[in-house]
Coordinates of C-alpha atoms and ligand atoms in Angstrom, one line a residue:
X1077 CA 43.1 -5.1 -6.7
X1078 CA 41.6 -4.9 -3.3
X1079 CA 37.9 -4.5 -3.1
X1080 CA 36.3 -1.1 -2.0
X1081 CA 33.7 -0.6 0.8
X1082 CA 31.2 1.7 0.2
X1083 CA 28.0 3.1 1.7
X1084 CA 24.9 2.1 -0.3
X1085 CA 22.5 4.8 -1.2
X1086 CA 19.3 4.7 0.0
X1087 CA 17.5 3.7 -3.3
X1088 CA 19.6 0.7 -3.2
X1089 CA 18.8 -0.1 0.5
X1090 CA 15.2 -0.2 0.0
X1091 CA 15.4 -2.3 -3.0
X1092 CA 17.3 -4.9 -0.8
X1093 CA 15.0 -4.7 1.9
X1094 CA 11.9 -4.8 -0.4
X1095 CA 13.2 -8.3 -1.6
X1096 CA 12.6 -9.6 1.8
X1097 CA 9.2 -7.5 2.7
X1098 CA 7.7 -8.0 -0.6
X1099 CA 7.9 -11.1 -2.8
X1100 CA 4.5 -10.8 -4.6
X1101 CA 1.3 -8.8 -4.9
X1102 CA 0.0 -10.7 -1.9
X1103 CA 2.7 -9.3 0.2
X1104 CA 2.2 -5.9 -0.6
X1105 CA -1.7 -6.1 -0.1
X1106 CA -0.7 -7.8 3.2
X1107 CA 1.6 -4.9 4.5
X1108 CA -1.2 -2.2 3.0
X1109 CA -4.0 -3.8 4.9
X1110 CA -2.1 -4.4 8.1
X1111 CA -1.5 -0.7 8.1
X1112 CA -5.0 0.2 7.4
X1113 CA -6.0 -1.7 10.3
X1114 CA -3.2 -0.4 12.5
X1115 CA -4.7 2.9 11.4
X1116 CA -8.1 1.7 13.1
X1117 CA -10.0 1.3 10.1
X1118 CA -13.5 0.1 10.1
X1119 CA -14.0 -0.3 6.6
X1120 CA -10.9 -1.4 4.3
X1121 CA -11.5 -2.2 0.5
X1122 CA -8.9 -3.5 -1.8
X1123 CA -8.8 -3.5 -5.7
X1124 CA -7.0 -5.3 -7.6
X1125 CA -6.2 -5.3 -11.5
X1126 CA -4.1 -8.3 -13.6
X1127 CA -3.4 -10.0 -10.0
X1128 CA -2.3 -7.1 -9.0
X1129 CA 0.6 -6.9 -11.3
X1130 CA -0.4 -3.8 -12.6
X1131 CA -2.7 -2.5 -9.8
X1132 CA -3.2 -2.7 -6.1
X1133 CA -5.2 0.2 -4.5
X1134 CA -6.2 -0.4 -0.6
X1135 CA -8.8 2.5 0.5
X1136 CA -9.6 2.8 4.3
X1137 CA -11.2 5.3 6.8
X1138 CA -8.8 5.1 9.3
X1139 CA -7.0 7.9 11.1
X1140 CA -5.1 9.2 8.0
X1141 CA -1.9 11.3 7.8
X1142 CA -1.3 14.8 7.9
X1143 CA 0.6 16.6 5.0
X1144 CA 3.8 16.3 7.0
X1145 CA 3.7 13.1 7.6
X1146 CA 3.7 12.0 4.3
X1147 CA 7.2 12.0 3.3
X1148 CA 8.1 10.4 6.7
X1149 CA 5.7 7.7 5.9
X1150 CA 8.2 7.1 2.8
X1151 CA 11.4 7.1 4.8
X1152 CA 12.9 4.0 6.0
X1153 CA 12.6 3.4 9.6
X1154 CA 10.1 5.9 10.3
X1155 CA 7.0 4.7 12.2
X1156 CA 4.3 5.5 14.6
X1157 CA 3.8 2.4 16.0
X1158 CA 6.7 2.2 18.5
X1159 CA 9.2 4.3 20.1
X1160 CA 12.2 1.8 19.8
X1161 CA 12.6 1.5 23.6
X1162 CA 10.7 -1.7 24.0
X1163 CA 11.1 -4.2 20.8
X1164 CA 9.1 -6.8 23.0
X1165 CA 6.1 -4.7 23.5
X1166 CA 4.3 -4.7 20.1
X1167 CA 0.8 -4.0 19.8
X1168 CA 0.1 -3.2 16.2
X1169 CA 0.7 -5.2 13.0
X1170 CA 3.4 -3.0 11.6
X1171 CA 6.7 -1.5 13.7
X1172 CA 9.6 -2.0 11.4
X1173 CA 8.9 1.1 9.6
X1174 CA 9.7 -0.1 6.0
X1175 CA 6.8 -1.6 4.1
X1176 CA 6.0 1.9 2.4
X1177 CA 9.8 2.4 1.3
X1178 CA 10.0 -0.5 0.3
X1179 CA 7.0 -0.6 -1.9
X1180 CA 7.8 2.9 -3.0
X1181 CA 11.3 1.3 -4.3
X1182 CA 9.5 -1.1 -6.6
X1183 CA 6.6 0.1 -8.1
X1184 CA 4.7 3.3 -8.9
X1185 CA 3.0 4.3 -5.3
X1186 CA 0.7 7.2 -4.6
X1187 CA -0.7 7.9 -1.4
X1188 CA -3.4 10.2 -0.7
X1189 CA -4.6 10.7 3.0
X1190 CA -6.4 13.1 5.3
X1191 CA -6.5 13.1 9.0
X1192 CA -9.1 14.7 10.9
X1193 CA -8.9 18.6 10.9
X1194 CA -6.0 18.6 8.3
X1195 CA -6.4 19.2 4.7
X1196 CA -5.9 16.2 2.3
X1197 CA -2.3 15.7 0.8
X1198 CA -0.7 13.3 -1.4
X1199 CA 2.8 12.0 -2.5
X1200 CA 4.4 10.0 -5.2
X1201 CA 7.3 7.9 -5.6
X1202 CA 8.0 5.9 -8.6
X1203 CA 11.0 3.2 -8.1
X1204 CA 13.0 5.6 -5.7
X1205 CA 12.9 9.4 -4.5
X1206 CA 9.5 10.3 -3.5
X1207 CA 8.2 13.7 -4.9
X1208 CA 6.7 16.8 -3.3
X1209 CA 3.6 16.4 -0.9
X1210 CA 0.5 18.2 -3.0
X1211 CA -2.8 18.6 -2.2
X1212 CA -5.6 16.5 -3.1
X1213 CA -9.4 15.7 -2.8
X1214 CA -10.2 13.3 -0.1
X1215 CA -13.1 13.3 2.6
X1216 CA -10.9 11.1 5.1
X1217 CA -8.6 8.3 5.8
X1218 CA -6.1 6.7 3.4
X1219 CA -5.9 5.5 -0.4
X1220 CA -2.6 3.9 -1.4
X1221 CA -2.5 2.9 -4.9
X1222 CA 0.6 1.0 -6.2
X1223 CA 1.2 0.4 -9.8
X1224 CA 3.4 -1.7 -12.0
X1225 CA 4.5 -3.7 -9.1
X1226 CA 8.5 -4.6 -9.7
X1227 CA 9.0 -2.7 -12.8
X1228 CA 11.8 -1.1 -11.3
X1229 CA 12.8 -4.8 -10.5
X1230 CA 12.2 -6.5 -13.5
X1231 CA 14.0 -10.0 -12.0
X1232 CA 11.5 -10.2 -9.9
X1233 CA 8.7 -9.8 -12.5
X1234 CA 9.8 -13.1 -14.1
X1235 CA 8.8 -14.8 -10.7
X1236 CA 5.1 -14.0 -10.4
X1237 CA 2.6 -16.5 -11.5
X1238 CA -0.3 -16.4 -13.4
X1239 CA -2.8 -13.5 -12.6
X1240 CA -5.3 -15.8 -11.5
X1241 CA -2.6 -17.8 -9.3
X1242 CA -1.8 -14.6 -7.7
X1243 CA -5.1 -13.0 -7.1
X1244 CA -5.9 -16.3 -5.2
X1245 CA -2.8 -15.5 -3.0
X1246 CA -4.3 -12.1 -2.5
X1247 CA -7.5 -13.5 -1.6
X1248 CA -5.9 -15.6 0.9
X1249 CA -4.2 -12.6 2.9
X1250 CA -7.2 -10.9 2.7
X1251 CA -9.3 -13.7 4.3
X1252 CA -6.4 -14.4 7.0
X1253 CA -6.7 -10.9 8.1
X1254 CA -10.4 -10.8 8.0
X1255 CA -10.5 -13.5 10.7
X1256 CA -8.1 -11.7 12.8
X1257 CA -10.5 -8.7 12.9
X1258 CA -13.7 -9.6 12.6
X1259 CA -15.4 -6.0 13.5
X1260 CA -13.7 -4.5 10.3
X1261 CA -15.4 -4.7 7.3
X1262 CA -13.4 -6.1 3.7
X1263 CA -14.2 -6.0 0.3
X1264 CA -12.0 -7.3 -2.6
X1265 CA -12.6 -6.4 -5.8
X1266 CA -11.1 -7.5 -9.5
X1267 CA -10.8 -4.3 -11.7
X1268 CA -9.0 -5.8 -14.4
X1269 CA -9.9 -3.9 -17.4
X1270 CA -11.4 -0.8 -15.9
X1271 CA -14.7 -0.1 -14.6
X1272 CA -16.7 -1.1 -11.1
X1273 CA -15.0 -4.2 -11.2
X1274 CA -16.4 -7.5 -9.6
X1275 CA -16.5 -8.1 -5.9
X1276 CA -14.8 -11.6 -5.2
X1277 CA -14.8 -11.0 -1.4
X1278 CA -16.7 -9.4 0.8
X1279 CA -17.0 -9.4 4.9
X1280 CA -19.2 -7.1 6.4
X1281 CA -18.2 -6.3 10.4
X1282 CA -19.7 -8.3 12.8
X1283 CA -20.3 -7.3 16.2
X1284 CA -21.0 -9.5 19.1
X1285 CA -19.1 -11.4 22.0
X1286 CA -15.9 -12.8 21.4
X1287 CA -17.3 -16.1 20.2
X1288 CA -20.5 -14.9 18.4
X1289 CA -18.3 -12.3 16.3
X1290 CA -15.9 -15.1 15.6
X1291 CA -18.4 -17.3 14.7
X1292 CA -19.9 -15.0 12.5
X1293 CA -16.7 -14.0 10.5
X1294 CA -15.5 -17.5 10.3
X1295 CA -18.9 -18.8 8.5
X1296 CA -18.4 -15.5 6.2
X1297 CA -14.7 -16.5 5.5
X1298 CA -14.4 -20.1 5.7
X1299 CA -18.1 -21.4 4.9
X1300 CA -20.8 -21.9 7.1
X1301 CA -20.1 -25.9 7.1
X1302 CA -16.8 -25.1 9.1
X1303 CA -18.6 -23.4 12.0
X1304 CA -21.2 -26.4 12.0
X1305 CA -18.4 -28.9 11.8
X1306 CA -16.1 -27.3 14.2
X1307 CA -15.7 -27.4 18.4
X1308 CA -15.4 -24.0 20.2
X1309 CA -12.0 -23.9 21.9
X1310 CA -11.3 -22.0 24.9
X1311 CA -8.4 -23.0 27.1
X1312 CA -5.7 -21.3 29.3
X1313 CA -2.4 -22.2 30.4
X1314 CA 0.5 -20.4 32.3
X1315 CA -0.6 -16.6 30.5
X1316 CA -1.1 -18.1 27.1
X1317 CA -5.1 -18.2 26.0
X1318 CA -6.0 -20.3 23.2
X1319 CA -9.4 -19.8 21.3
X1320 CA -11.1 -20.2 18.1
X1321 CA -12.6 -23.1 16.5
X1322 CA -11.1 -26.7 15.7
X1323 CA -13.1 -28.8 13.1
X1324 CA -14.1 -32.3 13.7
X1325 CA -11.7 -35.0 12.5
X1326 CA -14.5 -35.9 9.8
X1327 CA -14.4 -32.2 8.5
X1328 CA -10.7 -32.8 7.6
X1329 CA -9.1 -31.5 4.4
X1330 CA -6.6 -33.0 2.0
X1331 CA -3.8 -30.2 2.6
X1332 CA -3.3 -27.6 4.9
X1333 CA -5.2 -24.9 3.3
X1334 CA -7.8 -24.3 5.9
X1335 CA -5.5 -24.2 8.9
X1336 CA -5.3 -20.8 10.2
X1337 CA -3.2 -19.7 13.5
X1338 CA -2.8 -16.5 14.8
X1339 CA -0.5 -15.2 17.7
X1340 CA -1.6 -11.9 19.4
X1341 CA -3.8 -11.3 16.1
X1342 CA -1.0 -11.6 13.8
X1343 CA -1.7 -14.6 11.2
X1344 CA 1.3 -16.8 11.5
X1345 CA 2.7 -19.9 9.5
X1346 CA 4.8 -21.4 12.5
X1347 CA 6.4 -25.1 12.5
X1348 CA 5.8 -25.2 16.4
X1349 CA 2.3 -24.5 16.0
X1350 CA 1.6 -26.9 13.1
X1351 CA 3.4 -29.7 14.4
X1352 CA 1.2 -29.1 17.4
X1353 CA -2.0 -29.4 15.6
X1354 CA -0.7 -32.7 14.1
X1355 CA 0.0 -34.0 17.6
X1356 CA -3.4 -33.1 18.6
X1357 CA -5.0 -34.6 16.0
X1358 CA -2.7 -37.8 15.0
X1359 CA -5.0 -40.1 17.0
X1360 CA -7.6 -39.1 14.5
X1361 CA -6.1 -38.4 11.2
X1362 CA -4.0 -40.2 8.9
X1363 CA -1.0 -38.3 7.6
X1364 CA -2.6 -37.2 4.8
X1365 CA -5.4 -35.4 6.4
X1366 CA -5.2 -32.1 7.6
X1367 CA -7.5 -30.6 10.2
X1368 CA -9.3 -27.5 9.7
X1369 CA -8.7 -24.8 12.2
X1370 CA -8.7 -21.0 13.2
X1371 CA -7.2 -20.6 16.4
X1372 CA -5.9 -17.9 18.4
X1373 CA -3.1 -17.5 21.0
X1374 CA -3.2 -14.3 23.0
X1375 CA -0.4 -13.9 25.5
X1376 CA 1.6 -10.8 26.6
X1377 CA 3.7 -9.6 23.9
X1378 CA 6.7 -10.0 25.9
X1379 CA 6.2 -14.0 25.7
X1380 CA 6.7 -13.9 22.2
X1381 CA 9.2 -12.2 19.6
X1382 CA 7.4 -11.3 16.3
X1383 CA 10.7 -9.4 15.2
X1384 CA 12.0 -12.7 13.6
X1385 CA 11.6 -12.2 10.0
X1386 CA 10.9 -9.2 7.7
X1387 CA 7.4 -10.4 7.1
X1388 CA 6.6 -11.4 10.4
X1389 CA 4.9 -14.7 9.3
X1390 CA 7.0 -16.4 11.9
X1391 CA 7.2 -15.9 15.4
X1392 CA 9.4 -17.4 18.6
X1393 CA 7.8 -18.3 22.2
X1394 CA 10.0 -17.9 24.8
X1395 CA 8.3 -21.4 26.1
X1396 CA 7.4 -23.1 23.2
X1397 CA 6.7 -26.2 25.5
X1398 CA 3.8 -24.6 27.1
X1399 CA 2.3 -23.5 23.8
X1400 CA 2.3 -27.0 22.4
X1401 CA 1.2 -28.7 25.5
X1402 CA -1.9 -25.8 25.6
X1403 CA -2.8 -26.6 21.8
X1404 CA -2.5 -30.3 22.0
X1405 CA -4.5 -30.7 25.4
X1406 CA -6.9 -28.3 24.6
X1407 CA -7.7 -29.9 21.3
X1408 CA -7.7 -33.4 22.4
X1409 CA -10.1 -32.5 25.3
X1410 CA -12.3 -30.8 22.7
X1411 CA -12.3 -33.6 20.7
X1412 CA -12.7 -36.2 23.3
X1413 CA -15.8 -34.2 24.6
X1414 CA -17.3 -34.4 21.2
X1415 CA -17.1 -37.9 21.5
X1416 CA -19.0 -39.8 19.1
X1417 CA -20.1 -36.8 16.9
X1418 CA -19.0 -37.0 13.3
X1419 CA -19.4 -34.1 10.9
X1420 CA -22.5 -33.3 9.7
X1421 CA -21.3 -33.2 6.2
X1422 CA -21.2 -36.9 6.4
X1423 CA -24.9 -37.2 7.0
X1424 CA -25.5 -34.4 4.5
X1425 CA -23.4 -35.9 1.8
X1426 CA -25.0 -39.3 2.1
X1427 CA -28.3 -37.5 1.7
X1428 CA -27.1 -35.5 -1.0
X1429 CA -26.2 -39.1 -2.9
X1430 CA -29.2 -40.6 -1.9
X1431 CA -31.7 -37.6 -3.0
X1432 CA -33.5 -38.7 -6.3
X1433 CA -32.5 -35.9 -8.5
X1434 CA -35.6 -33.7 -9.1
X1435 CA -36.5 -32.4 -12.6
X1436 CA -39.7 -30.4 -12.9
X1437 CA -42.1 -30.1 -10.1
X1438 CA -41.5 -32.7 -7.3
X1439 CA -43.6 -35.3 -7.8
X1440 CA -45.1 -36.7 -4.6
X1441 CA -46.6 -40.0 -3.9
X1442 CA -48.6 -39.9 -1.0
X1443 CA -50.2 -42.8 0.3
X1444 CA -51.4 -44.0 3.9
X1445 CA -48.7 -46.2 5.6
X1446 CA -50.7 -49.9 5.7
X1447 CA -49.6 -52.0 8.6
X1448 CA -47.0 -54.7 8.1
X1449 CA -49.8 -57.5 8.1
X1450 CA -51.9 -55.6 5.5
X1451 CA -49.3 -55.0 3.4
X1452 CA -48.1 -58.5 3.2
X1453 CA -51.6 -59.9 3.2
X1454 CA -52.1 -57.3 0.3
X1455 CA -49.0 -58.6 -1.6
X1456 CA -50.1 -62.0 -1.3
X1457 CA -53.5 -61.6 -2.8
X1458 CA -52.1 -59.4 -5.7
X1459 CA -49.2 -61.9 -6.6
X1460 CA -49.2 -65.3 -5.3
X1461 CA -46.1 -66.2 -4.0
X1462 CA -44.7 -62.7 -3.6
X1463 CA -44.3 -62.8 0.0
X1464 CA -42.0 -65.7 0.3
X1465 CA -40.1 -64.3 -2.8
X1466 CA -39.2 -61.2 -1.1
X1467 CA -37.7 -63.1 1.7
X1468 CA -36.0 -65.6 -0.4
X1469 CA -33.9 -63.1 -2.4
X1470 CA -33.6 -60.7 0.4
X1471 CA -30.2 -60.1 -1.3
X1472 CA -26.9 -59.5 1.2
X1473 CA -29.1 -59.5 4.2
X1474 CA -27.6 -62.4 6.3
X1475 CA -30.4 -64.3 7.6
X1476 CA -28.9 -65.8 10.7
X1477 CA -27.9 -62.1 12.1
X1478 CA -31.2 -60.8 12.6
X1479 CA -32.1 -60.1 16.1
X1480 CA -34.4 -62.6 17.7
X1481 CA -37.1 -60.4 19.2
X1482 CA -40.1 -59.2 16.9
X1483 CA -38.6 -56.1 15.3
X1484 CA -42.1 -54.1 15.5
X1485 CA -42.4 -53.3 18.7
X1486 CA -38.9 -53.2 20.5
X1487 CA -38.1 -49.6 20.9
X1488 CA -34.3 -48.8 21.1
X1489 CA -33.7 -47.5 25.0
X1490 CA -33.2 -43.7 25.2
X1491 CA -29.9 -44.0 26.4
X1492 CA -28.5 -45.6 23.7
X1493 CA -27.6 -43.1 20.9
X1494 CA -26.4 -45.8 18.2
X1495 CA -29.9 -47.9 18.6
X1496 CA -30.1 -51.5 18.4
X1497 CA -29.0 -53.8 15.6
X1498 CA -31.4 -54.8 13.0
X1499 CA -29.6 -56.5 10.6
X1500 CA -25.7 -56.7 8.9
X1501 CA -25.4 -55.8 5.1
X1502 CA -22.6 -56.3 2.9
X1503 CA -20.9 -58.3 5.4
X1504 CA -19.5 -54.9 6.7
X1505 CA -22.2 -52.5 7.6
X1506 CA -24.3 -52.6 10.5
X1507 CA -28.0 -51.2 10.3
X1508 CA -29.1 -50.2 13.4
X1509 CA -32.3 -48.5 14.5
X1510 CA -32.1 -45.6 17.0
X1511 CA -35.1 -43.8 18.8
X1512 CA -35.0 -40.9 16.0
X1513 CA -33.8 -42.7 12.8
X1514 CA -31.1 -45.5 11.5
X1515 CA -27.3 -45.7 11.9
X1516 CA -25.0 -47.5 9.6
X1517 CA -22.0 -48.5 11.5
X1518 CA -18.7 -49.5 9.5
X1519 CA -17.8 -52.5 11.4
X1520 CA -14.3 -52.5 10.8
X1521 CA -13.6 -48.7 11.3
X1522 CA -15.6 -48.7 14.4
X1523 CA -13.9 -51.9 15.7
X1524 CA -10.4 -50.5 14.9
X1525 CA -11.1 -47.5 17.0
X1526 CA -12.4 -49.6 20.1
X1527 CA -9.3 -51.4 20.0
X1528 CA -6.9 -48.8 19.5
X1529 CA -8.8 -46.9 22.6
X1530 CA -8.2 -50.2 24.9
X1531 CA -4.6 -50.3 23.8
X1532 CA -3.9 -46.9 25.0
X1533 CA -5.8 -47.6 27.9
X1534 CA -3.9 -50.8 29.0
X1535 CA -0.8 -49.2 28.2
X1536 CA -1.5 -45.9 30.3
X1537 CA -2.4 -48.3 33.3
X1538 CA -0.2 -51.1 33.4
X1539 CA 1.4 -51.9 29.9
X1540 CA -0.3 -53.9 27.5
X1541 CA -0.9 -57.5 28.3
X1542 CA 1.4 -59.7 26.2
X1543 CA 0.8 -63.0 24.9
X1544 CA 4.5 -65.6 24.2
X1545 CA 4.5 -67.2 21.2
X1546 CA 5.1 -71.3 21.8
X1547 CA 7.9 -70.4 18.9
X1548 CA 9.5 -67.2 18.5
X1549 CA 9.0 -66.0 14.8
X1550 CA 12.1 -64.8 13.1
X1551 CA 11.6 -61.8 10.7
X1552 CA 14.3 -61.1 8.0
X1553 CA 14.6 -57.4 7.8
X1554 CA 17.2 -54.9 6.3
X1555 CA 19.9 -53.9 8.5
X1556 CA 18.6 -50.6 8.8
X1557 CA 15.2 -51.4 9.7
X1558 CA 16.1 -53.9 12.2
X1559 CA 18.3 -51.5 14.1
X1560 CA 15.4 -48.8 13.9
X1561 CA 13.2 -51.5 15.8
X1562 CA 15.7 -52.5 18.5
X1563 CA 16.3 -49.3 19.0
X1564 CA 12.7 -48.7 20.3
X1565 CA 12.5 -52.1 21.6
X1566 CA 11.5 -50.8 25.5
X1567 CA 8.6 -48.8 24.1
X1568 CA 7.4 -51.8 21.9
X1569 CA 8.0 -54.0 25.0
X1570 CA 5.5 -51.8 26.9
X1571 CA 3.2 -52.3 23.9
X1572 CA 3.3 -55.7 24.6
X1573 CA 5.5 -56.5 21.7
X1574 CA 8.9 -58.3 22.6
X1575 CA 11.3 -58.3 20.0
X1576 CA 15.2 -59.0 19.9
X1577 CA 18.1 -59.0 17.7
X1578 CA 18.4 -62.8 16.3
X1579 CA 21.9 -62.4 14.2
X1580 CA 22.7 -60.0 11.4
X1581 CA 19.5 -58.3 10.2
X1582 CA 16.7 -60.2 11.6
X1583 CA 14.4 -59.8 14.4
X1584 CA 13.1 -62.5 16.3
X1585 CA 9.4 -61.8 17.9
X1586 CA 8.7 -63.4 21.3
X1587 CA 5.5 -61.9 22.4
X1588 CA 2.6 -60.1 20.8
X1589 CA -0.1 -58.0 22.2
X1590 CA -2.8 -60.3 23.9
X1591 CA -5.7 -58.3 22.7
X1592 CA -4.4 -58.7 18.9
X1593 CA -5.1 -62.6 19.4
X1594 CA -3.1 -64.6 16.5
X1595 CA -1.1 -62.0 14.4
X1596 CA 1.1 -62.0 11.5
X1597 CA 4.2 -60.9 13.1
X1598 CA 5.9 -59.8 10.2
X1599 CA 3.2 -57.7 8.6
X1600 CA 3.2 -55.9 12.0
X1601 CA 6.7 -55.2 11.9
X1602 CA 6.7 -53.7 8.6
X1603 CA 3.6 -51.6 9.8
X1604 CA 5.3 -50.2 12.5
X1605 CA 8.4 -49.7 10.5
X1606 CA 6.2 -47.6 7.8
X1607 CA 5.0 -45.6 10.5
X1608 CA 8.4 -44.8 12.2
X1609 CA 9.1 -43.8 8.7
X1610 CA 6.1 -41.7 7.9
X1611 CA 6.5 -40.0 11.6
X1612 CA 10.4 -39.3 10.7
X1613 CA 12.6 -38.3 13.9
X1614 CA 10.6 -35.1 14.6
X1615 CA 7.7 -36.9 16.4
X1616 CA 7.7 -36.9 20.0
X1617 CA 8.0 -40.2 21.7
X1618 CA 4.2 -40.7 23.0
X1619 CA 2.9 -39.6 19.3
X1620 CA 4.9 -42.1 17.9
X1621 CA 3.8 -44.5 20.5
X1622 CA 0.1 -43.4 19.6
X1623 CA 1.1 -43.7 15.8
X1624 CA 2.5 -47.4 16.2
X1625 CA -0.5 -48.3 18.5
X1626 CA -2.9 -47.1 15.9
X1627 CA -1.3 -49.4 13.3
X1628 CA -1.2 -52.2 16.0
X1629 CA -4.8 -51.9 16.4
X1630 CA -5.5 -52.2 12.6
X1631 CA -4.1 -55.6 12.9
X1632 CA -6.6 -56.7 15.6
X1633 CA -9.7 -55.4 14.2
X1634 CA -12.7 -57.2 12.9
X1635 CA -12.4 -57.2 9.2
X1636 CA -14.8 -56.2 6.9
X1637 CA -16.6 -59.3 5.7
X1638 CA -16.9 -61.0 8.9
X1639 CA -20.1 -62.0 9.7
X1640 CA -21.5 -60.8 12.9
X1641 CA -24.2 -62.5 15.4
X1642 CA -26.9 -59.9 16.7
X1643 CA -25.2 -59.9 20.2
X1644 CA -21.7 -59.4 18.6
X1645 CA -23.1 -56.2 17.0
X1646 CA -25.1 -54.9 19.8
X1647 CA -21.9 -55.4 22.3
X1648 CA -20.0 -53.4 19.4
X1649 CA -22.6 -50.6 19.6
X1650 CA -22.8 -50.5 23.2
X1651 CA -18.9 -50.2 23.4
X1652 CA -18.8 -47.5 20.8
X1653 CA -21.1 -45.4 23.1
X1654 CA -19.1 -46.1 25.9
X1655 CA -15.6 -45.3 24.4
X1656 CA -14.5 -41.8 23.8
X1657 CA -13.7 -40.6 19.9
X1658 CA -15.7 -43.4 18.7
X1659 CA -17.4 -41.2 16.0
X1660 CA -14.1 -41.5 13.7
X1661 CA -11.7 -44.3 12.9
X1662 CA -8.1 -43.8 13.6
X1663 CA -7.7 -42.1 9.8
X1664 CA -10.6 -39.6 10.5
X1665 CA -13.2 -41.3 8.6
X1666 CA -16.4 -41.6 10.3
X1667 CA -17.2 -44.9 12.0
X1668 CA -20.6 -44.5 11.3
X1669 CA -23.6 -42.3 9.7
X1670 CA -26.5 -41.4 11.2
X1671 CA -30.1 -40.7 9.2
X1672 CA -32.7 -39.3 10.9
X1673 CA -36.2 -40.5 10.5
X1674 CA -37.0 -37.1 9.1
X1675 CA -34.2 -37.5 6.6
X1676 CA -35.3 -40.5 5.1
X1677 CA -39.2 -39.4 4.8
X1678 CA -37.7 -36.5 3.0
X1679 CA -35.7 -38.9 0.2
X1680 CA -39.4 -40.3 -0.2
X1681 CA -41.0 -37.3 -0.3
X1682 CA -43.2 -37.8 2.7
X1683 CA -42.2 -34.2 4.3
Ligands
ATP1901 N1 -3.1 3.3 5.9 C1 -2.7 4.3 6.7 N2 -3.3 5.3 7.6 C2 -2.6 6.0 8.6 N3 -1.4 6.0 8.5 C3 -0.5 4.7 7.9 C4 -1.1 4.2 7.0 N4 -0.1 3.5 6.4 C5 1.2 4.3 6.9 N5 0.7 4.9 7.7 C6 1.8 5.7 8.7 O1 3.2 5.5 7.6 C7 4.1 5.0 8.9 C8 4.6 3.9 7.7 O2 4.2 2.7 7.4 P1 5.2 1.5 6.8 O3 3.9 0.1 6.5 O4 5.8 2.0 6.1 O5 5.7 1.1 8.4 P2 5.3 0.3 9.8 O6 3.7 -0.1 9.6 O7 5.1 1.4 10.8 O8 6.2 -0.9 9.9 P3 6.1 -1.9 9.3 O9 7.3 -1.5 8.1 O10 6.4 -3.3 9.8 O11 5.2 -2.2 8.2 C9 3.2 4.2 9.6 O12 3.7 3.9 10.5 C10 2.0 5.0 9.9 O13 2.1 5.9 10.9
MG1902 MG1 3.3 -1.3 7.8

């Protein structure tokens, strides 16, 4: 029997299209809220029941539709947003004219709407063909109600997650659209079980210039800590503009949940953009940390194709290299300017840990601060031997590292924000006194950063200085690993690491980077291999080199546990001040935290 070719009916066509457009309640909400924004709504509210499985209702105060428009809105490929003559000039969220017919094909859909100067009308479609247009009561705008999503396609129902998970996904969609439209007010309400429901998200319209409005909205959506710890970005290159906020590396997250990218106002999940973000932060974050950003790329619509996927979450740039370069350079530049600023959450988290728990009314021990001399005299008088005892048991403060100068009268110079070293504790932390408080430096993390920046500099200038080994060190590897290293031996050579094949699967190391001093060549090679494996083949050469340098730096850094002399500590502090990006180590952890005197006083109830 020869197969028969037949034309599918509209119902089947719409269900097939729905498969692509409406994957879960969150995608239905996305389509409906985008329609409301396209209609010029100022306020949009979304009601959900049972994670959107039984009810999704989107109410807007936009331009509405006339009674004659309603059947058209439900017919496939009918749209008011483009005329079809220029598919590259798209200014609205919607343009395909298939969201409403798709939703009508897989659920019970009711659209009630009223355009200015028109009667209010409503149309119903239950899993297929639309019913007649009927008059209804509505002051203006549009209310779209979608009940029993996927009742017409039960196979889909089985793929839905728990109500909670689906609600969460809806919340994400609304938050993202809320970031894109700061001047529109959004409310998300859970009305499961009937009644007025519970508001689970609310963002009131914000006004002001671009950055003020965005900042206000981001604080509402991502939390005030995000904007406090983020850098404003505003850069342009060849017709592309990048604006928004990018968080300091020390405010990074364990997953990509806080990465929000927009192209011409449309939230997107785009591999190119995410890769560019990773490149921009590669210097500051380890692979398992993800930067938090809300970034907006705007360009002439002709430079980007949004018609790539029915859900429109992917885009294609005509010139991806420019966009990538813009993101990487703008973010790196901003991060460099932020210099050694570590996120405020680091200091406040420290304080949070240190603040004594208060039960009942705060007890405040007020006393006048006696001079050091008076204090010692009084200790001596109260308990003979106490003064000596306190120095004899000074714990892990290592005596010889204390600065020679008497401490009481040396104020650290104003131009040294990291202050003067006062001592080293637990063989890893330098305590320094600054003009306004104290700074605690993680010596290993800080030094690693300095070595890394130095290596990078050297390499850019003239290649890293190498030091020849008297006897080449032969390292046995797997044949694959050896081949992978030898493949990049030219790059490694520029980094001061000279290797060559040594028969079979062995590699001989002839020179190592001079800055590292004596290193374990085998450990270094294995680390570089790990880095290559992490980076895979996708990273650009430059990124790979930087990642490798960062591993190399770790080998040459002052270990935790090394006792440092006062001059050494002060030299480290001065170098940190002079070095870009010294506020975080190569893995995005802070290299120091600062406690203001006022914070310390707060800890002791002295406010
Ligand atoms: N909330 C609304 N207020 C006013 N008009 C609306 C609203 N929702 C839909 N419409 C009208 O109905 C039409 C069809 O909507 P639908 O979402 O199906 O397609 P679209 O938005 O044009 O394109 P896409 O399929 O890409 O979303 C829209 O073009 C618009 O004219
Ligand atoms: Mg639409």
